[in-house]
Amino acid sequence: MENKRVAIIGAGISGLLACKYTLEKGFIPIVFEASNEIGGVWTQTIESTRLQSPKRTFEFTDFPWPSSVRGRYPHNTDVLKYIEAYSQHFELLPYIQLNTKVIGIDYVGVSDEEMDSWDFWSGNGKPFGSKGKWHILVQHAEDFTTQDYEVEFLILCVGRYSGLPNIPEFPIGEGPDVFYGTVIHSMEYSAMDNESARELIKGKSIAVIGSQKSAIDIAAECAAANGLGNPCTLVQRTIAWALPSGCFWWGINLGFLYGSRFSELLVHKPGQNIIYSALATLLSPLRWGFSKFVESYLRWNLPLKNYNMVPKQSFLQDMSSCKAFLLPENFYGKVEEGSIILKQTQCFSFYKQGLIIDGEVDEPIKADLVIFATGYKGQEKLKNMFASKSFQNYIMGSPKSIVPLYRHIIHPRIPQLAIIGYSGSITNLHTSEMRCQWLAHFLDHTFKLPSIKEMEKEIEMWEIYMKKYAGKEYKRACIAASHIWYNDQLCKDIGCNNRRKKSFYDEWFQPYVQSDYVGLSPN
């Protein structure tokens, strides 16, 4: 193995996978982790957090869940123990520097003018094609000293859901500054230990702002703590399709509807040939029917209409944008008893004692504590890591685009760098492992990248696809409705068979899971 240095930023699931697979190829990676433990977002969850997907779909390909973990949706403590056991089993800890925060990265040795002249990534489409190197400046938490590292390849595994909270802006006199109570972001709440979090919410009137999974979970946790005495108000702008636990609905496996190769025939996929395109068009009524089947089941099984919680968009659109999520246990039971109050609004403001919804000053929401569960500025966090203004602009793309990555991993104009974990799917562990296998083969010279123009053309096709099915204004990469097709492209790059099942029926009608992609290698 050539003496090339590889650095990985982040020791969450993606960082650990990147470490494991680069080790297998003979590299000696160094992993920088800002916190004092591994596990990423699973080290900072609220007390009630469980897996979003069944554990069989959230499993490393070569490290099964221990038999002691029972139930379909393990608790966050079990997930973290599983991740820690994985790192111990593959002896990853010696390569990880904890309490080491990366405060800047800079690519040196090649001018902007030279990079602009390249037809291929890094000059020749290979992982170490350029004479340039990455300088990484880190700060050690113990003594606040800084240290500079130099590597030939850099892998960013910093995640979308941490670091830089997204908080709405308000006109002067209408924001949190006029509120006499406490305002925090879900990031701060999740970072608290369980006892501190319980003490914070105990006996308080709480308003939670947000429409996605974290908002729903926090509202349920506040309702469980305070009951009818201090109901929690959940303020939402948009409503997403939320799923009860269970895979079989009216006798149909949800994995067949949205996790099988047949289900992906119904979708126009990026780069597909004319035959697949014609099939997707012909089968569009069935695509509509699948979505309506799920919507009908949810309307029948949950009291959505009673509380004005029927989403305006289709279930397919939420699946295609990774917005559908799993409801916490007995969520609507809490709504029906009155410990959770649902409010939907396009506009709200603060006043001294709480919130005013849609300008209705006669019916304010009184609160002691307001929790913003409004997501993160993941793209901006990524941009801020780069010293180069050119690279910052490349990462941000256009105002209406996502982070532009080839195979959702490589930016065509930022050499010797990969990004893992910025595109969602049905289960992010599976997607990250596929990408890390692909990246390890690329680093090992199994294949080379196409030209920059070809990569940018594919990125554009994926963006058109995501806007078609997820909505034109949605700015997040998601492959949930076409993850098998995406994995096919990775397998073809590596040179292995993309048809992984043993029979025709299984290949077309059974969901694809991690175990179908064990040890990918060229045929």
Short mmCIF file of C-alpha atoms in Angstrom, two decimals:
data_model
loop_
_atom_site.label_atom_id
_atom_site.label_comp_id
_atom_site.label_asym_id
_atom_site.label_seq_id
_atom_site.Cartn_x
_atom_site.Cartn_y
_atom_site.Cartn_z
CA MET A 1 0.00 0.00 0.00
CA GLU A 2 1.35 3.42 -0.97
CA ASN A 3 2.16 5.69 1.97
CA LYS A 4 -0.84 8.00 1.73
CA ARG A 5 -2.33 9.63 4.81
CA VAL A 6 -6.13 9.70 5.26
CA ALA A 7 -7.96 11.81 7.84
CA ILE A 8 -11.59 11.48 8.92
CA ILE A 9 -13.50 14.23 10.71
CA GLY A 10 -16.24 12.87 12.99
CA ALA A 11 -16.59 9.60 14.92
CA GLY A 12 -20.27 9.02 14.46
CA ILE A 13 -21.56 6.05 12.46
CA SER A 14 -20.23 7.38 9.14
CA GLY A 15 -16.80 8.17 10.61
CA LEU A 16 -16.48 4.74 12.19
CA LEU A 17 -17.46 3.04 8.94
CA ALA A 18 -14.98 5.17 6.98
CA CYS A 19 -12.28 4.23 9.49
CA LYS A 20 -13.07 0.52 9.30
CA TYR A 21 -13.15 0.29 5.50
CA THR A 22 -10.03 2.39 4.91
CA LEU A 23 -8.20 0.20 7.43
CA GLU A 24 -9.22 -2.86 5.44
CA LYS A 25 -7.53 -1.38 2.38
CA GLY A 26 -4.25 -0.90 4.23
CA PHE A 27 -4.49 2.80 5.08
CA ILE A 28 -3.78 4.11 8.59
CA PRO A 29 -6.53 6.69 9.13
CA ILE A 30 -6.63 9.32 11.84
CA VAL A 31 -10.10 10.25 13.11
CA PHE A 32 -10.78 13.60 14.80
CA GLU A 33 -13.77 13.77 17.16
CA ALA A 34 -14.65 17.01 18.97
CA SER A 35 -16.57 15.36 21.83
CA ASN A 36 -15.33 12.96 24.49
CA GLU A 37 -17.04 9.86 23.05
CA ILE A 38 -17.88 8.14 19.80
CA GLY A 39 -21.38 7.73 18.39
CA GLY A 40 -22.26 11.11 16.87
CA VAL A 41 -25.92 12.10 17.25
CA TRP A 42 -26.58 8.97 19.32
CA THR A 43 -24.56 10.49 22.17
CA GLN A 44 -26.99 13.42 22.34
CA THR A 45 -30.57 12.24 22.19
CA ILE A 46 -33.61 12.89 24.33
CA GLU A 47 -34.47 10.23 26.87
CA SER A 48 -37.33 8.65 24.90
CA THR A 49 -35.54 8.37 21.52
CA ARG A 50 -35.73 5.03 19.74
CA LEU A 51 -34.71 3.83 16.31
CA GLN A 52 -36.80 5.22 13.45
CA SER A 53 -36.61 1.99 11.48
CA PRO A 54 -36.74 -1.71 12.46
CA LYS A 55 -33.39 -2.88 13.80
CA ARG A 56 -32.95 -5.42 10.97
CA THR A 57 -32.71 -2.44 8.59
CA PHE A 58 -30.32 -0.59 10.93
CA GLU A 59 -27.51 -3.09 11.19
CA PHE A 60 -23.87 -3.26 10.11
CA THR A 61 -23.37 -5.81 7.32
CA ASP A 62 -20.76 -7.76 9.27
CA PHE A 63 -21.78 -7.11 12.88
CA PRO A 64 -25.31 -8.22 13.89
CA TRP A 65 -27.28 -6.92 16.83
CA PRO A 66 -26.69 -8.90 20.04
CA SER A 67 -29.46 -11.33 20.93
CA SER A 68 -29.96 -9.49 24.23
CA VAL A 69 -31.49 -6.50 22.38
CA ARG A 70 -35.14 -7.31 21.89
CA GLY A 71 -37.94 -5.42 20.21
CA ARG A 72 -38.17 -3.91 16.73
CA TYR A 73 -37.13 -0.37 17.68
CA PRO A 74 -34.28 -0.41 20.23
CA HIS A 75 -33.86 2.41 22.74
CA ASN A 76 -31.12 4.99 22.14
CA THR A 77 -28.96 3.51 24.91
CA ASP A 78 -28.98 0.13 23.14
CA VAL A 79 -28.11 1.80 19.83
CA LEU A 80 -25.13 3.59 21.38
CA LYS A 81 -23.90 0.37 23.02
CA TYR A 82 -24.20 -1.38 19.65
CA ILE A 83 -22.12 1.33 17.95
CA GLU A 84 -19.49 1.17 20.71
CA ALA A 85 -19.35 -2.62 20.45
CA TYR A 86 -18.80 -2.31 16.68
CA SER A 87 -15.83 0.02 17.20
CA GLN A 88 -14.34 -2.31 19.81
CA HIS A 89 -14.87 -5.44 17.70
CA PHE A 90 -13.01 -3.95 14.73
CA GLU A 91 -10.43 -2.25 16.98
CA LEU A 92 -11.12 1.26 15.72
CA LEU A 93 -10.55 3.18 18.96
CA PRO A 94 -6.73 3.45 18.65
CA TYR A 95 -7.22 5.52 15.48
CA ILE A 96 -9.61 8.03 17.08
CA GLN A 97 -8.54 11.25 18.79
CA LEU A 98 -11.34 12.33 21.14
CA ASN A 99 -11.72 15.90 22.46
CA THR A 100 -10.06 17.12 19.27
CA LYS A 101 -12.02 19.80 17.46
CA VAL A 102 -11.24 20.63 13.83
CA ILE A 103 -11.27 24.42 13.51
CA GLY A 104 -10.23 24.71 9.87
CA ILE A 105 -9.30 22.78 6.73
CA ASP A 106 -7.31 24.16 3.80
CA TYR A 107 -6.17 22.61 0.52
CA VAL A 108 -2.64 23.70 -0.39
CA GLY A 109 -0.11 23.03 -3.13
CA VAL A 110 -2.34 23.69 -6.15
CA SER A 111 -3.58 27.09 -7.32
CA ASP A 112 -7.24 27.87 -8.09
CA GLU A 113 -6.21 28.56 -11.70
CA GLU A 114 -4.69 25.09 -12.09
CA MET A 115 -7.72 23.39 -10.55
CA ASP A 116 -10.03 25.35 -12.87
CA SER A 117 -8.11 23.94 -15.86
CA TRP A 118 -8.66 20.30 -14.87
CA ASP A 119 -10.97 18.11 -16.96
CA PHE A 120 -10.87 15.39 -14.29
CA TRP A 121 -11.25 15.47 -10.51
CA SER A 122 -7.82 15.91 -8.87
CA GLY A 123 -6.38 16.22 -12.38
CA ASN A 124 -6.80 12.58 -13.46
CA GLY A 125 -9.91 11.18 -11.72
CA LYS A 126 -7.84 9.24 -9.21
CA PRO A 127 -7.86 9.61 -5.40
CA PHE A 128 -4.31 10.93 -5.15
CA GLY A 129 -3.93 12.45 -8.59
CA SER A 130 -2.85 15.92 -7.50
CA LYS A 131 0.26 17.11 -5.68
CA GLY A 132 -2.00 19.07 -3.32
CA LYS A 133 -2.52 18.22 0.35
CA TRP A 134 -5.06 19.03 3.05
CA HIS A 135 -3.94 20.98 6.11
CA ILE A 136 -6.15 20.33 9.13
CA LEU A 137 -5.97 22.63 12.13
CA VAL A 138 -7.28 21.05 15.34
CA GLN A 139 -7.70 22.22 18.91
CA HIS A 140 -7.26 19.86 21.86
CA ALA A 141 -9.93 20.35 24.54
CA GLU A 142 -7.65 19.43 27.47
CA ASP A 143 -5.27 22.37 27.13
CA PHE A 144 -6.69 24.39 24.19
CA THR A 145 -3.45 23.94 22.24
CA THR A 146 -3.65 23.73 18.45
CA GLN A 147 -1.94 21.33 16.08
CA ASP A 148 -1.63 21.17 12.31
CA TYR A 149 -1.90 17.91 10.36
CA GLU A 150 -1.15 17.27 6.69
CA VAL A 151 -2.91 14.47 4.75
CA GLU A 152 -3.40 13.40 1.15
CA PHE A 153 -7.10 12.58 1.50
CA LEU A 154 -9.83 13.94 3.76
CA ILE A 155 -13.23 12.40 4.60
CA LEU A 156 -15.86 14.63 6.21
CA CYS A 157 -18.34 12.74 8.40
CA VAL A 158 -19.72 15.68 10.38
CA GLY A 159 -23.41 15.00 9.74
CA ARG A 160 -26.32 17.32 9.00
CA TYR A 161 -28.08 17.20 12.36
CA SER A 162 -25.71 18.92 14.76
CA GLY A 163 -23.54 21.94 15.33
CA LEU A 164 -25.38 24.90 13.81
CA PRO A 165 -29.05 25.25 14.86
CA ASN A 166 -31.62 26.75 12.51
CA ILE A 167 -33.67 29.36 14.40
CA PRO A 168 -36.28 31.50 12.58
CA GLU A 169 -35.73 35.23 12.32
CA PHE A 170 -38.33 37.66 13.69
CA PRO A 171 -39.11 41.35 13.20
CA ILE A 172 -37.87 43.67 15.91
CA GLY A 173 -40.05 43.41 19.00
CA GLU A 174 -41.60 40.07 18.00
CA GLY A 175 -38.77 37.64 18.72
CA PRO A 176 -37.46 35.74 21.76
CA ASP A 177 -35.93 38.93 23.20
CA VAL A 178 -39.37 40.16 24.36
CA PHE A 179 -40.23 36.84 26.04
CA TYR A 180 -39.83 36.61 29.82
CA GLY A 181 -39.42 32.82 29.78
CA THR A 182 -36.67 30.53 28.45
CA VAL A 183 -35.96 29.80 24.78
CA ILE A 184 -33.70 26.94 23.67
CA HIS A 185 -33.09 24.83 20.57
CA SER A 186 -33.65 21.08 20.51
CA MET A 187 -29.87 20.73 20.12
CA GLU A 188 -29.41 22.12 23.63
CA TYR A 189 -32.21 19.96 25.04
CA SER A 190 -30.80 16.81 23.45
CA ALA A 191 -27.32 17.56 24.80
CA MET A 192 -28.56 17.57 28.42
CA ASP A 193 -28.28 14.48 30.57
CA ASN A 194 -31.65 12.88 31.29
CA GLU A 195 -31.91 14.20 34.82
CA SER A 196 -31.20 17.79 33.80
CA ALA A 197 -33.71 17.55 30.94
CA ARG A 198 -36.41 16.21 33.26
CA GLU A 199 -35.75 19.04 35.72
CA LEU A 200 -35.93 21.64 32.93
CA ILE A 201 -39.39 20.61 31.70
CA LYS A 202 -40.94 19.54 35.01
CA GLY A 203 -44.03 21.56 35.95
CA LYS A 204 -43.66 24.04 33.09
CA SER A 205 -45.99 25.20 30.33
CA ILE A 206 -44.04 24.36 27.20
CA ALA A 207 -44.42 25.22 23.52
CA VAL A 208 -42.47 23.18 20.97
CA ILE A 209 -41.92 24.69 17.52
CA GLY A 210 -41.41 22.28 14.62
CA SER A 211 -42.94 19.70 12.30
CA GLN A 212 -40.40 16.90 12.13
CA LYS A 213 -39.44 13.92 14.30
CA SER A 214 -37.53 15.80 17.00
CA ALA A 215 -40.46 18.18 17.60
CA ILE A 216 -42.95 15.33 17.90
CA ASP A 217 -40.70 13.36 20.27
CA ILE A 218 -39.98 16.34 22.52
CA ALA A 219 -43.68 17.22 22.72
CA ALA A 220 -44.49 13.62 23.71
CA GLU A 221 -41.76 13.67 26.35
CA CYS A 222 -43.02 16.96 27.82
CA ALA A 223 -46.59 15.62 27.86
CA ALA A 224 -45.48 12.47 29.67
CA ALA A 225 -43.70 14.59 32.30
CA ASN A 226 -46.45 17.15 32.94
CA GLY A 227 -49.72 15.52 31.89
CA LEU A 228 -52.95 17.53 31.91
CA GLY A 229 -51.66 19.93 34.56
CA ASN A 230 -49.34 21.65 32.07
CA PRO A 231 -50.21 20.56 28.52
CA CYS A 232 -47.50 20.87 25.86
CA THR A 233 -48.41 22.94 22.81
CA LEU A 234 -46.93 21.73 19.51
CA VAL A 235 -46.78 24.53 16.93
CA GLN A 236 -46.33 23.33 13.34
CA ARG A 237 -46.13 25.11 10.01
CA THR A 238 -46.36 22.06 7.74
CA ILE A 239 -47.67 18.58 8.48
CA ALA A 240 -45.71 15.50 7.44
CA TRP A 241 -46.93 11.92 7.15
CA ALA A 242 -46.12 10.16 10.42
CA LEU A 243 -46.26 6.38 10.71
CA PRO A 244 -47.35 4.12 13.54
CA SER A 245 -45.07 1.19 14.39
CA GLY A 246 -45.48 -2.01 12.38
CA CYS A 247 -44.59 -3.09 8.84
CA PHE A 248 -47.80 -4.84 7.76
CA TRP A 249 -50.74 -2.58 6.97
CA TRP A 250 -53.99 -4.29 5.95
CA GLY A 251 -51.84 -7.35 5.26
CA ILE A 252 -49.39 -5.53 2.96
CA ASN A 253 -45.70 -5.18 3.81
CA LEU A 254 -44.64 -1.52 3.59
CA GLY A 255 -41.23 -2.74 2.40
CA PHE A 256 -42.89 -4.14 -0.73
CA LEU A 257 -44.49 -0.76 -1.47
CA TYR A 258 -41.37 1.34 -0.91
CA GLY A 259 -38.34 -0.91 -0.42
CA SER A 260 -38.34 -3.41 -3.29
CA ARG A 261 -36.88 -3.30 -6.78
CA PHE A 262 -40.39 -3.57 -8.23
CA SER A 263 -41.53 -0.49 -6.31
CA GLU A 264 -38.70 1.49 -7.89
CA LEU A 265 -39.92 0.58 -11.37
CA LEU A 266 -42.73 3.06 -10.71
CA VAL A 267 -40.34 6.00 -10.31
CA HIS A 268 -38.42 7.92 -12.98
CA LYS A 269 -34.84 7.49 -11.79
CA PRO A 270 -31.74 9.55 -12.65
CA GLY A 271 -29.88 8.19 -15.66
CA GLN A 272 -32.33 5.39 -16.44
CA ASN A 273 -32.70 4.16 -20.02
CA ILE A 274 -35.74 4.68 -22.21
CA ILE A 275 -37.25 1.29 -21.25
CA TYR A 276 -37.23 2.06 -17.53
CA SER A 277 -38.55 5.54 -18.26
CA ALA A 278 -41.44 4.16 -20.30
CA LEU A 279 -42.26 1.61 -17.57
CA ALA A 280 -42.34 4.33 -14.92
CA THR A 281 -44.75 6.34 -17.07
CA LEU A 282 -46.98 3.33 -17.78
CA LEU A 283 -47.03 2.32 -14.12
CA SER A 284 -47.70 5.83 -12.77
CA PRO A 285 -51.32 4.93 -11.84
CA LEU A 286 -49.92 2.13 -9.64
CA ARG A 287 -47.43 4.60 -8.10
CA TRP A 288 -50.37 6.87 -7.25
CA GLY A 289 -52.26 3.87 -5.89
CA PHE A 290 -49.43 2.83 -3.57
CA SER A 291 -49.29 6.33 -2.12
CA LYS A 292 -53.07 6.52 -1.68
CA PHE A 293 -53.10 3.09 -0.04
CA VAL A 294 -50.69 4.29 2.65
CA GLU A 295 -52.53 7.58 3.09
CA SER A 296 -55.85 5.78 3.44
CA TYR A 297 -54.45 3.43 6.04
CA LEU A 298 -53.04 6.33 8.07
CA ARG A 299 -56.33 8.26 7.86
CA TRP A 300 -58.20 5.15 9.01
CA ASN A 301 -55.74 4.18 11.76
CA LEU A 302 -55.02 7.66 13.18
CA PRO A 303 -57.40 10.53 14.05
CA LEU A 304 -55.71 12.89 11.60
CA LYS A 305 -58.85 14.65 10.38
CA ASN A 306 -60.08 15.32 13.93
CA TYR A 307 -57.03 17.46 14.64
CA ASN A 308 -56.42 18.97 11.20
CA MET A 309 -53.30 16.81 10.81
CA VAL A 310 -53.88 15.49 7.29
CA PRO A 311 -50.85 16.52 5.18
CA LYS A 312 -51.47 18.37 1.92
CA GLN A 313 -48.71 16.55 0.05
CA SER A 314 -48.71 12.89 -0.96
CA PHE A 315 -47.01 10.17 1.06
CA LEU A 316 -44.70 9.53 -1.92
CA GLN A 317 -43.51 13.14 -1.73
CA ASP A 318 -42.66 12.78 1.97
CA MET A 319 -40.89 9.47 1.34
CA SER A 320 -38.93 11.02 -1.52
CA SER A 321 -37.80 13.90 0.70
CA CYS A 322 -37.07 11.77 3.81
CA LYS A 323 -39.74 13.64 5.77
CA ALA A 324 -41.94 10.70 6.81
CA PHE A 325 -41.17 9.49 10.32
CA LEU A 326 -42.23 7.11 13.08
CA LEU A 327 -44.66 8.38 15.71
CA PRO A 328 -43.77 8.00 19.39
CA GLU A 329 -45.81 5.43 21.30
CA ASN A 330 -49.38 6.60 22.05
CA PHE A 331 -48.83 10.06 20.58
CA TYR A 332 -52.46 10.57 19.58
CA GLY A 333 -53.57 9.11 22.90
CA LYS A 334 -51.82 12.08 24.53
CA VAL A 335 -53.49 14.43 22.05
CA GLU A 336 -56.92 12.97 22.80
CA GLU A 337 -56.47 13.24 26.58
CA GLY A 338 -55.33 16.85 26.22
CA SER A 339 -51.69 16.64 27.39
CA ILE A 340 -50.59 17.65 23.86
CA ILE A 341 -52.30 20.56 22.09
CA LEU A 342 -51.78 20.80 18.33
CA LYS A 343 -51.55 24.16 16.59
CA GLN A 344 -50.91 24.78 12.90
CA THR A 345 -49.78 28.20 11.72
CA GLN A 346 -47.80 30.01 9.05
CA CYS A 347 -46.92 32.90 11.33
CA PHE A 348 -46.24 33.37 15.04
CA SER A 349 -44.49 35.84 17.29
CA PHE A 350 -43.41 36.18 20.89
CA TYR A 351 -44.87 38.33 23.63
CA LYS A 352 -43.90 38.64 27.29
CA GLN A 353 -45.75 35.52 28.45
CA GLY A 354 -45.56 33.24 25.42
CA LEU A 355 -46.58 33.10 21.75
CA ILE A 356 -49.15 34.79 19.52
CA ILE A 357 -50.40 32.59 16.68
CA ASP A 358 -51.46 34.21 13.38
CA GLY A 359 -51.75 37.60 15.08
CA GLU A 360 -54.60 36.44 17.35
CA VAL A 361 -53.69 38.53 20.40
CA ASP A 362 -56.92 37.53 22.15
CA GLU A 363 -55.89 33.85 22.21
CA PRO A 364 -52.19 33.75 23.07
CA ILE A 365 -50.31 30.62 24.06
CA LYS A 366 -48.85 31.11 27.51
CA ALA A 367 -45.53 29.38 28.07
CA ASP A 368 -42.61 29.24 30.46
CA LEU A 369 -40.35 27.45 28.02
CA VAL A 370 -40.19 27.49 24.20
CA ILE A 371 -38.17 24.80 22.42
CA PHE A 372 -37.25 25.30 18.76
CA ALA A 373 -37.09 21.92 17.03
CA THR A 374 -36.50 23.59 13.69
CA GLY A 375 -33.54 21.66 12.36
CA TYR A 376 -29.98 22.62 11.53
CA LYS A 377 -28.02 24.65 9.00
CA GLY A 378 -26.07 21.62 7.84
CA GLN A 379 -24.92 23.10 4.54
CA GLU A 380 -23.66 26.29 6.21
CA LYS A 381 -21.84 24.27 8.88
CA LEU A 382 -20.07 22.36 6.13
CA LYS A 383 -19.20 25.56 4.27
CA ASN A 384 -17.67 27.16 7.36
CA MET A 385 -15.08 24.38 7.67
CA PHE A 386 -13.27 25.45 4.50
CA ALA A 387 -10.67 28.21 4.44
CA SER A 388 -11.00 28.55 0.65
CA LYS A 389 -13.74 30.93 -0.50
CA SER A 390 -13.96 29.01 -3.77
CA PHE A 391 -14.61 25.74 -1.93
CA GLN A 392 -17.16 27.47 0.30
CA ASN A 393 -19.05 28.61 -2.80
CA TYR A 394 -18.84 25.16 -4.35
CA ILE A 395 -20.37 23.56 -1.24
CA MET A 396 -23.25 26.03 -1.02
CA GLY A 397 -24.18 25.57 -4.68
CA SER A 398 -27.09 27.76 -5.75
CA PRO A 399 -29.85 29.12 -3.43
CA LYS A 400 -32.23 26.44 -4.72
CA SER A 401 -29.85 23.47 -4.82
CA ILE A 402 -28.47 20.86 -2.46
CA VAL A 403 -24.82 20.15 -1.65
CA PRO A 404 -23.74 19.09 -5.18
CA LEU A 405 -22.03 15.70 -4.77
CA TYR A 406 -21.33 12.99 -7.34
CA ARG A 407 -22.69 9.68 -6.06
CA HIS A 408 -23.68 11.84 -3.05
CA ILE A 409 -20.05 11.55 -1.94
CA ILE A 410 -17.61 13.54 -4.12
CA HIS A 411 -17.71 17.21 -5.10
CA PRO A 412 -16.43 17.41 -8.70
CA ARG A 413 -14.38 20.55 -8.02
CA ILE A 414 -12.96 19.87 -4.54
CA PRO A 415 -10.03 17.42 -4.91
CA GLN A 416 -8.98 14.62 -2.58
CA LEU A 417 -12.04 14.99 -0.36
CA ALA A 418 -15.19 12.93 0.25
CA ILE A 419 -18.32 13.74 2.24
CA ILE A 420 -20.32 10.95 3.88
CA GLY A 421 -23.72 11.44 5.47
CA TYR A 422 -25.26 14.46 3.71
CA SER A 423 -27.93 12.56 1.81
CA GLY A 424 -30.77 10.80 3.58
CA SER A 425 -32.37 7.43 2.91
CA ILE A 426 -34.69 4.87 4.51
CA THR A 427 -31.89 3.96 6.94
CA ASN A 428 -28.79 6.15 7.09
CA LEU A 429 -26.53 3.45 8.54
CA HIS A 430 -27.05 1.30 5.46
CA THR A 431 -26.46 4.20 3.09
CA SER A 432 -23.30 5.31 4.91
CA GLU A 433 -21.89 1.78 4.84
CA MET A 434 -22.52 1.48 1.10
CA ARG A 435 -20.78 4.79 0.50
CA CYS A 436 -17.82 3.87 2.68
CA GLN A 437 -17.38 0.58 0.81
CA TRP A 438 -17.49 2.48 -2.48
CA LEU A 439 -15.01 5.09 -1.20
CA ALA A 440 -12.58 2.45 0.10
CA HIS A 441 -12.52 0.78 -3.33
CA PHE A 442 -11.95 4.15 -4.96
CA LEU A 443 -9.03 4.89 -2.62
CA ASP A 444 -7.65 1.44 -3.51
CA HIS A 445 -7.74 2.34 -7.25
CA THR A 446 -10.49 -0.18 -8.08
CA PHE A 447 -11.98 2.44 -10.44
CA LYS A 448 -11.49 6.07 -11.41
CA LEU A 449 -14.00 8.89 -11.63
CA PRO A 450 -15.47 10.19 -14.90
CA SER A 451 -14.77 13.71 -16.11
CA ILE A 452 -15.87 16.73 -14.10
CA LYS A 453 -18.51 17.57 -16.71
CA GLU A 454 -19.93 14.03 -16.57
CA MET A 455 -20.09 14.15 -12.77
CA GLU A 456 -21.83 17.53 -12.83
CA LYS A 457 -24.31 16.20 -15.37
CA GLU A 458 -25.23 13.31 -13.07
CA ILE A 459 -25.57 15.65 -10.08
CA GLU A 460 -28.00 17.73 -12.13
CA MET A 461 -30.04 14.62 -13.02
CA TRP A 462 -30.33 13.67 -9.35
CA GLU A 463 -31.39 17.20 -8.46
CA ILE A 464 -34.11 17.15 -11.15
CA TYR A 465 -35.31 13.80 -9.80
CA MET A 466 -35.44 15.03 -6.19
CA LYS A 467 -37.31 18.18 -7.12
CA LYS A 468 -39.77 16.16 -9.22
CA TYR A 469 -40.73 13.77 -6.42
CA ALA A 470 -39.86 15.72 -3.26
CA GLY A 471 -41.07 19.15 -4.31
CA LYS A 472 -39.29 22.00 -6.08
CA GLU A 473 -38.56 23.97 -2.92
CA TYR A 474 -37.09 21.10 -0.94
CA LYS A 475 -33.35 21.51 -0.31
CA ARG A 476 -32.23 18.15 1.03
CA ALA A 477 -30.78 15.20 -0.84
CA CYS A 478 -32.77 12.02 -0.26
CA ILE A 479 -32.62 8.65 -2.03
CA ALA A 480 -35.31 6.88 0.04
CA ALA A 481 -37.60 6.15 -2.92
CA SER A 482 -34.76 4.96 -5.18
CA HIS A 483 -32.11 3.60 -2.84
CA ILE A 484 -31.78 0.26 -4.71
CA TRP A 485 -31.17 2.09 -7.98
CA TYR A 486 -28.58 4.24 -6.21
CA ASN A 487 -26.85 1.17 -4.76
CA ASP A 488 -26.85 -0.36 -8.25
CA GLN A 489 -24.66 2.52 -9.46
CA LEU A 490 -22.20 2.04 -6.59
CA CYS A 491 -22.01 -1.71 -7.27
CA LYS A 492 -21.38 -1.13 -10.99
CA ASP A 493 -18.57 1.32 -10.19
CA ILE A 494 -16.93 -1.26 -7.93
CA GLY A 495 -17.41 -3.96 -10.56
CA CYS A 496 -19.65 -6.32 -8.59
CA ASN A 497 -23.07 -7.72 -9.41
CA ASN A 498 -25.84 -5.29 -8.47
CA ARG A 499 -28.50 -8.04 -8.48
CA ARG A 500 -27.91 -9.38 -4.99
CA LYS A 501 -30.87 -11.72 -4.34
CA LYS A 502 -30.93 -15.48 -4.92
CA SER A 503 -34.28 -15.82 -6.71
CA PHE A 504 -36.37 -13.85 -9.19
CA TYR A 505 -39.15 -13.30 -6.67
CA ASP A 506 -36.81 -12.09 -3.94
CA GLU A 507 -34.94 -9.86 -6.37
CA TRP A 508 -38.03 -7.99 -7.48
CA PHE A 509 -40.48 -8.18 -4.59
CA GLN A 510 -38.53 -8.46 -1.32
CA PRO A 511 -37.02 -5.41 0.39
CA TYR A 512 -33.28 -4.93 0.04
CA VAL A 513 -31.43 -4.79 3.40
CA GLN A 514 -27.82 -4.47 4.59
CA SER A 515 -27.11 -8.19 4.50
CA ASP A 516 -27.55 -8.11 0.72
CA TYR A 517 -24.41 -5.97 0.41
CA VAL A 518 -21.85 -7.78 2.55
CA GLY A 519 -18.23 -7.44 1.42
CA LEU A 520 -18.65 -5.80 -1.97
CA SER A 521 -15.70 -6.54 -4.26
CA PRO A 522 -15.03 -6.68 -8.02
CA ASN A 523 -16.24 -9.85 -9.75
#
